[in-house]
Amino acid sequence: MKREEHLLGEIYAYRYQGKNPKYALVVSHGIASHGGIYDKFCVHHAEKGADIWSFDAPGHGKSTTNRPRGQWTMEEWADASVAYAEHVKIETGLPVFVLGSSLGIAAAFSALHSDAITGAILMGSPAVPSTPLLAAMGEPWRNEAVGQVLGMVGRAARMDCSILFNFDEDYGYAGAGEQKRTDPWNTWTYDLASWRTLYTYEPPIPADKNEKPILFACGGKDASFPRELLKGVADSISGPVEFYCMEEGTHQLMLFHT
């Protein structure tokens, strides 16, 4: 399987293409990661008829030519998903689906307003902008005083992703965090102002107005986000939404349960 690197504007992506693809996937990775970590998933599904484009979100991986790593907004991330979906649609003519893993589901869901996108696959996270849960979680972040403080201190206010998430638990095995550190393209700290945009961003089509098909998947043994929590998030999205739980699955379905 040949893995190609592509550049669209400032956004890098990895393309996996088998013979006679029937549909395309535009993949948004999770927290602290980049688009090149899903080889196992992408090769498997490319060989079964998918044309897969897995991109580095703005401020992640190689998509840092005009900014420091860890600096991004959710609007930029969603826009990058749309840009790649529209590019892939023109390039291939195939039905295009956006796929988000963990934090990446925020960008994938927020891209559904594009006419180039047929539907979405959302995996393992409650981070769907405009749902009641994320709105409640984001109330403190939307306070103007928080924005003013972050504006004053700028990039000095940082979030350590490895402290926020225990990657040994998140990935489902001891030593995962240490192993993840060996990948030079991962992003270990975010500007706190960037993280705030997860809670302040409003998608063009809110969750209660969605009309496109969504597959919402989770792992029954996800130590980070229980099935009941994610089922509630899926139920709060309108339109044709199917919820699927892989009983033996952990948080990282693409990495360990392909």
Short mmCIF file of C-alpha atoms in Angstrom, two decimals:
data_model
loop_
_atom_site.label_atom_id
_atom_site.label_comp_id
_atom_site.label_asym_id
_atom_site.label_seq_id
_atom_site.Cartn_x
_atom_site.Cartn_y
_atom_site.Cartn_z
CA MET A 1 0.00 0.00 0.00
CA LYS A 2 1.41 3.38 -1.01
CA ARG A 3 0.97 6.27 1.43
CA GLU A 4 1.11 9.65 -0.30
CA GLU A 5 1.65 13.04 1.33
CA HIS A 6 -0.48 15.94 0.12
CA LEU A 7 -0.54 19.65 0.93
CA LEU A 8 -3.68 21.76 0.59
CA GLY A 9 -2.88 25.34 1.53
CA GLU A 10 -1.09 24.95 4.87
CA ILE A 11 -2.68 21.60 5.75
CA TYR A 12 -0.81 18.32 5.29
CA ALA A 13 -2.61 15.03 4.69
CA TYR A 14 -1.77 11.38 4.13
CA ARG A 15 -3.64 9.57 1.37
CA TYR A 16 -4.28 5.83 1.26
CA GLN A 17 -5.83 4.58 -1.97
CA GLY A 18 -6.61 1.02 -2.99
CA LYS A 19 -8.01 -0.23 -6.28
CA ASN A 20 -11.44 0.91 -7.46
CA PRO A 21 -12.46 2.96 -4.37
CA LYS A 22 -16.20 3.31 -3.80
CA TYR A 23 -16.16 6.18 -1.29
CA ALA A 24 -13.74 8.58 0.38
CA LEU A 25 -12.99 9.32 4.04
CA VAL A 26 -11.53 12.57 5.38
CA VAL A 27 -10.11 11.79 8.83
CA SER A 28 -9.67 14.20 11.77
CA HIS A 29 -7.31 12.85 14.43
CA GLY A 30 -7.60 13.09 18.21
CA ILE A 31 -5.93 15.19 20.89
CA ALA A 32 -2.13 15.63 20.75
CA SER A 33 -1.90 13.53 17.58
CA HIS A 34 -1.57 13.90 13.81
CA GLY A 35 -2.99 12.35 10.66
CA GLY A 36 -0.21 9.82 10.17
CA ILE A 37 -0.94 7.59 13.17
CA TYR A 38 -3.75 5.52 11.66
CA ASP A 39 -1.84 3.38 9.15
CA LYS A 40 -3.40 0.12 10.32
CA PHE A 41 -6.96 1.42 9.95
CA CYS A 42 -6.32 3.30 6.71
CA VAL A 43 -4.51 0.48 4.91
CA HIS A 44 -7.19 -2.02 5.93
CA HIS A 45 -10.09 0.08 4.68
CA ALA A 46 -8.30 1.37 1.58
CA GLU A 47 -7.88 -2.24 0.50
CA LYS A 48 -11.63 -2.69 0.97
CA GLY A 49 -12.71 0.22 -1.21
CA ALA A 50 -12.04 3.49 0.62
CA ASP A 51 -9.97 6.44 -0.60
CA ILE A 52 -8.69 7.84 2.71
CA TRP A 53 -7.26 11.29 3.39
CA SER A 54 -6.06 11.70 6.99
CA PHE A 55 -4.93 15.27 7.69
CA ASP A 56 -2.86 17.03 10.34
CA ALA A 57 -5.13 19.61 11.97
CA PRO A 58 -3.93 23.24 12.02
CA GLY A 59 -1.22 23.60 14.66
CA HIS A 60 -0.56 19.83 14.68
CA GLY A 61 1.98 17.58 13.00
CA LYS A 62 3.28 19.12 9.79
CA SER A 63 0.47 21.69 9.54
CA THR A 64 2.58 24.24 11.41
CA THR A 65 4.34 26.15 8.64
CA ASN A 66 2.81 29.48 9.68
CA ARG A 67 2.38 29.04 13.44
CA PRO A 68 3.81 27.37 16.54
CA ARG A 69 2.67 23.85 17.24
CA GLY A 70 -0.32 23.70 19.59
CA GLN A 71 -1.92 26.91 18.33
CA TRP A 72 -5.25 26.45 16.54
CA THR A 73 -8.96 27.24 16.67
CA MET A 74 -11.84 24.83 16.27
CA GLU A 75 -13.14 26.97 13.43
CA GLU A 76 -9.84 26.47 11.57
CA TRP A 77 -9.92 22.74 12.25
CA ALA A 78 -13.50 22.43 10.95
CA ASP A 79 -12.64 24.57 7.92
CA ALA A 80 -9.69 22.28 7.15
CA SER A 81 -12.02 19.29 7.21
CA VAL A 82 -14.36 21.06 4.79
CA ALA A 83 -11.49 22.12 2.52
CA TYR A 84 -10.18 18.58 2.23
CA ALA A 85 -13.66 17.14 1.72
CA GLU A 86 -14.34 19.58 -1.10
CA HIS A 87 -10.91 18.92 -2.62
CA VAL A 88 -11.45 15.15 -2.47
CA LYS A 89 -14.92 15.46 -3.97
CA ILE A 90 -13.53 17.39 -6.94
CA GLU A 91 -10.49 15.13 -7.23
CA THR A 92 -12.32 11.79 -7.09
CA GLY A 93 -16.05 12.35 -7.63
CA LEU A 94 -16.69 9.84 -4.84
CA PRO A 95 -19.16 10.18 -1.96
CA VAL A 96 -17.16 11.81 0.85
CA PHE A 97 -17.62 11.05 4.53
CA VAL A 98 -15.83 12.82 7.38
CA LEU A 99 -14.48 10.68 10.21
CA GLY A 100 -13.49 12.08 13.58
CA SER A 101 -11.61 10.21 16.28
CA SER A 102 -11.90 11.50 19.86
CA LEU A 103 -11.36 15.30 19.80
CA GLY A 104 -11.46 15.14 16.01
CA ILE A 105 -15.21 14.50 16.04
CA ALA A 106 -15.73 18.20 16.83
CA ALA A 107 -14.25 19.16 13.46
CA ALA A 108 -15.88 16.29 11.60
CA PHE A 109 -19.37 17.10 12.87
CA SER A 110 -18.89 20.82 12.29
CA ALA A 111 -18.06 20.18 8.63
CA LEU A 112 -21.41 18.58 7.82
CA HIS A 113 -22.80 21.82 6.40
CA SER A 114 -20.69 21.33 3.26
CA ASP A 115 -22.51 20.03 0.19
CA ALA A 116 -19.41 17.95 -0.58
CA ILE A 117 -19.97 15.80 2.51
CA THR A 118 -22.43 12.89 2.53
CA GLY A 119 -22.25 12.00 6.23
CA ALA A 120 -20.01 11.46 9.26
CA ILE A 121 -18.50 8.78 11.47
CA LEU A 122 -17.88 10.01 15.02
CA MET A 123 -15.77 7.85 17.34
CA GLY A 124 -15.41 7.82 21.08
CA SER A 125 -15.92 11.36 22.38
CA PRO A 126 -18.64 13.74 23.62
CA ALA A 127 -16.95 16.70 21.84
CA VAL A 128 -19.83 17.58 19.52
CA PRO A 129 -20.27 21.37 19.42
CA SER A 130 -23.79 22.69 20.13
CA THR A 131 -24.99 19.59 21.99
CA PRO A 132 -26.45 20.22 25.48
CA LEU A 133 -23.55 18.40 27.15
CA LEU A 134 -20.80 20.43 25.49
CA ALA A 135 -22.78 23.62 25.98
CA ALA A 136 -22.97 22.91 29.73
CA MET A 137 -19.29 21.98 29.94
CA GLY A 138 -18.34 25.13 28.06
CA GLU A 139 -20.24 27.66 30.14
CA PRO A 140 -17.19 28.76 32.20
CA TRP A 141 -15.04 28.96 29.06
CA ARG A 142 -17.48 31.34 27.39
CA ASN A 143 -17.17 33.86 30.20
CA GLU A 144 -15.71 37.09 28.79
CA ALA A 145 -13.37 37.40 31.76
CA VAL A 146 -11.72 34.10 30.81
CA GLY A 147 -11.11 35.41 27.31
CA GLN A 148 -9.65 38.63 28.69
CA VAL A 149 -7.24 36.79 30.97
CA LEU A 150 -6.08 34.50 28.17
CA GLY A 151 -5.68 37.54 25.93
CA MET A 152 -3.37 39.13 28.50
CA VAL A 153 -1.09 36.15 29.07
CA GLY A 154 -1.21 34.77 25.53
CA ARG A 155 0.79 31.62 24.85
CA ALA A 156 2.10 31.57 28.41
CA ALA A 157 -1.20 29.92 29.39
CA ARG A 158 -0.67 26.33 28.25
CA MET A 159 -2.47 23.01 28.60
CA ASP A 160 -0.39 19.84 28.97
CA CYS A 161 -2.22 17.15 27.00
CA SER A 162 -0.35 14.33 28.75
CA ILE A 163 -1.61 15.55 32.13
CA LEU A 164 -5.17 16.19 30.95
CA PHE A 165 -5.36 12.66 29.51
CA ASN A 166 -3.73 9.51 30.83
CA PHE A 167 -2.68 7.92 27.55
CA ASP A 168 -2.00 4.56 29.21
CA GLU A 169 -5.69 4.43 30.12
CA ASP A 170 -6.82 6.16 26.94
CA TYR A 171 -4.96 3.73 24.67
CA GLY A 172 -5.67 0.74 26.89
CA TYR A 173 -2.19 -0.52 27.76
CA ALA A 174 0.68 0.35 30.10
CA GLY A 175 3.45 2.31 28.40
CA ALA A 176 1.26 3.92 25.74
CA GLY A 177 2.11 7.44 26.85
CA GLU A 178 5.84 6.71 26.81
CA GLN A 179 5.59 5.12 23.37
CA LYS A 180 3.56 8.05 22.05
CA ARG A 181 6.39 10.36 23.15
CA THR A 182 8.70 8.75 20.59
CA ASP A 183 6.65 10.18 17.70
CA PRO A 184 8.13 13.62 16.90
CA TRP A 185 4.95 14.78 15.13
CA ASN A 186 2.70 14.58 18.18
CA THR A 187 1.73 17.82 19.95
CA TRP A 188 2.03 17.79 23.73
CA THR A 189 0.87 21.27 24.74
CA TYR A 190 -1.93 23.48 23.48
CA ASP A 191 -2.41 27.19 23.91
CA LEU A 192 -5.16 27.40 26.51
CA ALA A 193 -6.84 29.96 24.26
CA SER A 194 -6.93 27.30 21.53
CA TRP A 195 -8.56 24.75 23.84
CA ARG A 196 -11.15 27.36 24.79
CA THR A 197 -12.38 27.49 21.19
CA LEU A 198 -13.67 23.93 21.49
CA TYR A 199 -16.32 25.37 23.81
CA THR A 200 -16.93 28.73 22.17
CA TYR A 201 -17.22 27.56 18.55
CA GLU A 202 -20.70 27.32 17.04
CA PRO A 203 -21.04 25.04 13.99
CA PRO A 204 -22.96 26.34 10.96
CA ILE A 205 -25.57 23.62 11.49
CA PRO A 206 -26.21 22.87 15.18
CA ALA A 207 -26.81 19.38 16.48
CA ASP A 208 -30.58 19.80 16.74
CA LYS A 209 -30.76 20.81 13.05
CA ASN A 210 -28.63 18.03 11.56
CA GLU A 211 -30.11 16.11 8.64
CA LYS A 212 -27.15 14.04 7.43
CA PRO A 213 -26.46 10.40 8.36
CA ILE A 214 -24.10 9.87 11.29
CA LEU A 215 -22.58 6.69 12.69
CA PHE A 216 -21.61 7.33 16.33
CA ALA A 217 -19.29 4.59 17.58
CA CYS A 218 -17.70 3.87 20.94
CA GLY A 219 -15.86 1.16 22.85
CA GLY A 220 -17.56 -0.70 25.66
CA LYS A 221 -14.28 -0.65 27.62
CA ASP A 222 -13.44 3.00 27.01
CA ALA A 223 -11.87 4.23 30.25
CA SER A 224 -12.29 7.88 29.25
CA PHE A 225 -15.90 8.15 28.08
CA PRO A 226 -18.53 5.59 29.17
CA ARG A 227 -21.05 4.20 26.73
CA GLU A 228 -24.00 5.80 28.54
CA LEU A 229 -22.44 9.25 28.25
CA LEU A 230 -21.81 8.89 24.53
CA LYS A 231 -25.23 7.37 23.90
CA GLY A 232 -26.71 10.51 25.45
CA VAL A 233 -24.66 12.69 23.12
CA ALA A 234 -25.70 10.66 20.08
CA ASP A 235 -29.36 10.89 21.13
CA SER A 236 -29.08 14.69 21.31
CA ILE A 237 -28.17 14.93 17.60
CA SER A 238 -31.11 15.11 15.22
CA GLY A 239 -31.35 13.34 11.89
CA PRO A 240 -30.47 9.73 11.00
CA VAL A 241 -28.00 8.86 13.76
CA GLU A 242 -26.96 5.26 14.43
CA PHE A 243 -25.20 4.45 17.71
CA TYR A 244 -22.86 1.46 17.81
CA CYS A 245 -20.85 0.16 20.76
CA MET A 246 -18.03 -2.33 20.19
CA GLU A 247 -18.29 -4.26 23.44
CA GLU A 248 -14.59 -5.15 23.72
CA GLY A 249 -13.41 -1.85 22.31
CA THR A 250 -11.28 0.71 24.13
CA HIS A 251 -11.15 4.44 23.39
CA GLN A 252 -8.92 4.18 20.33
CA LEU A 253 -11.06 2.07 18.00
CA MET A 254 -9.05 2.92 14.88
CA LEU A 255 -5.70 2.03 16.42
CA PHE A 256 -6.56 -1.19 18.20
CA HIS A 257 -9.86 -2.54 16.85
CA THR A 258 -9.63 -2.30 13.07
#
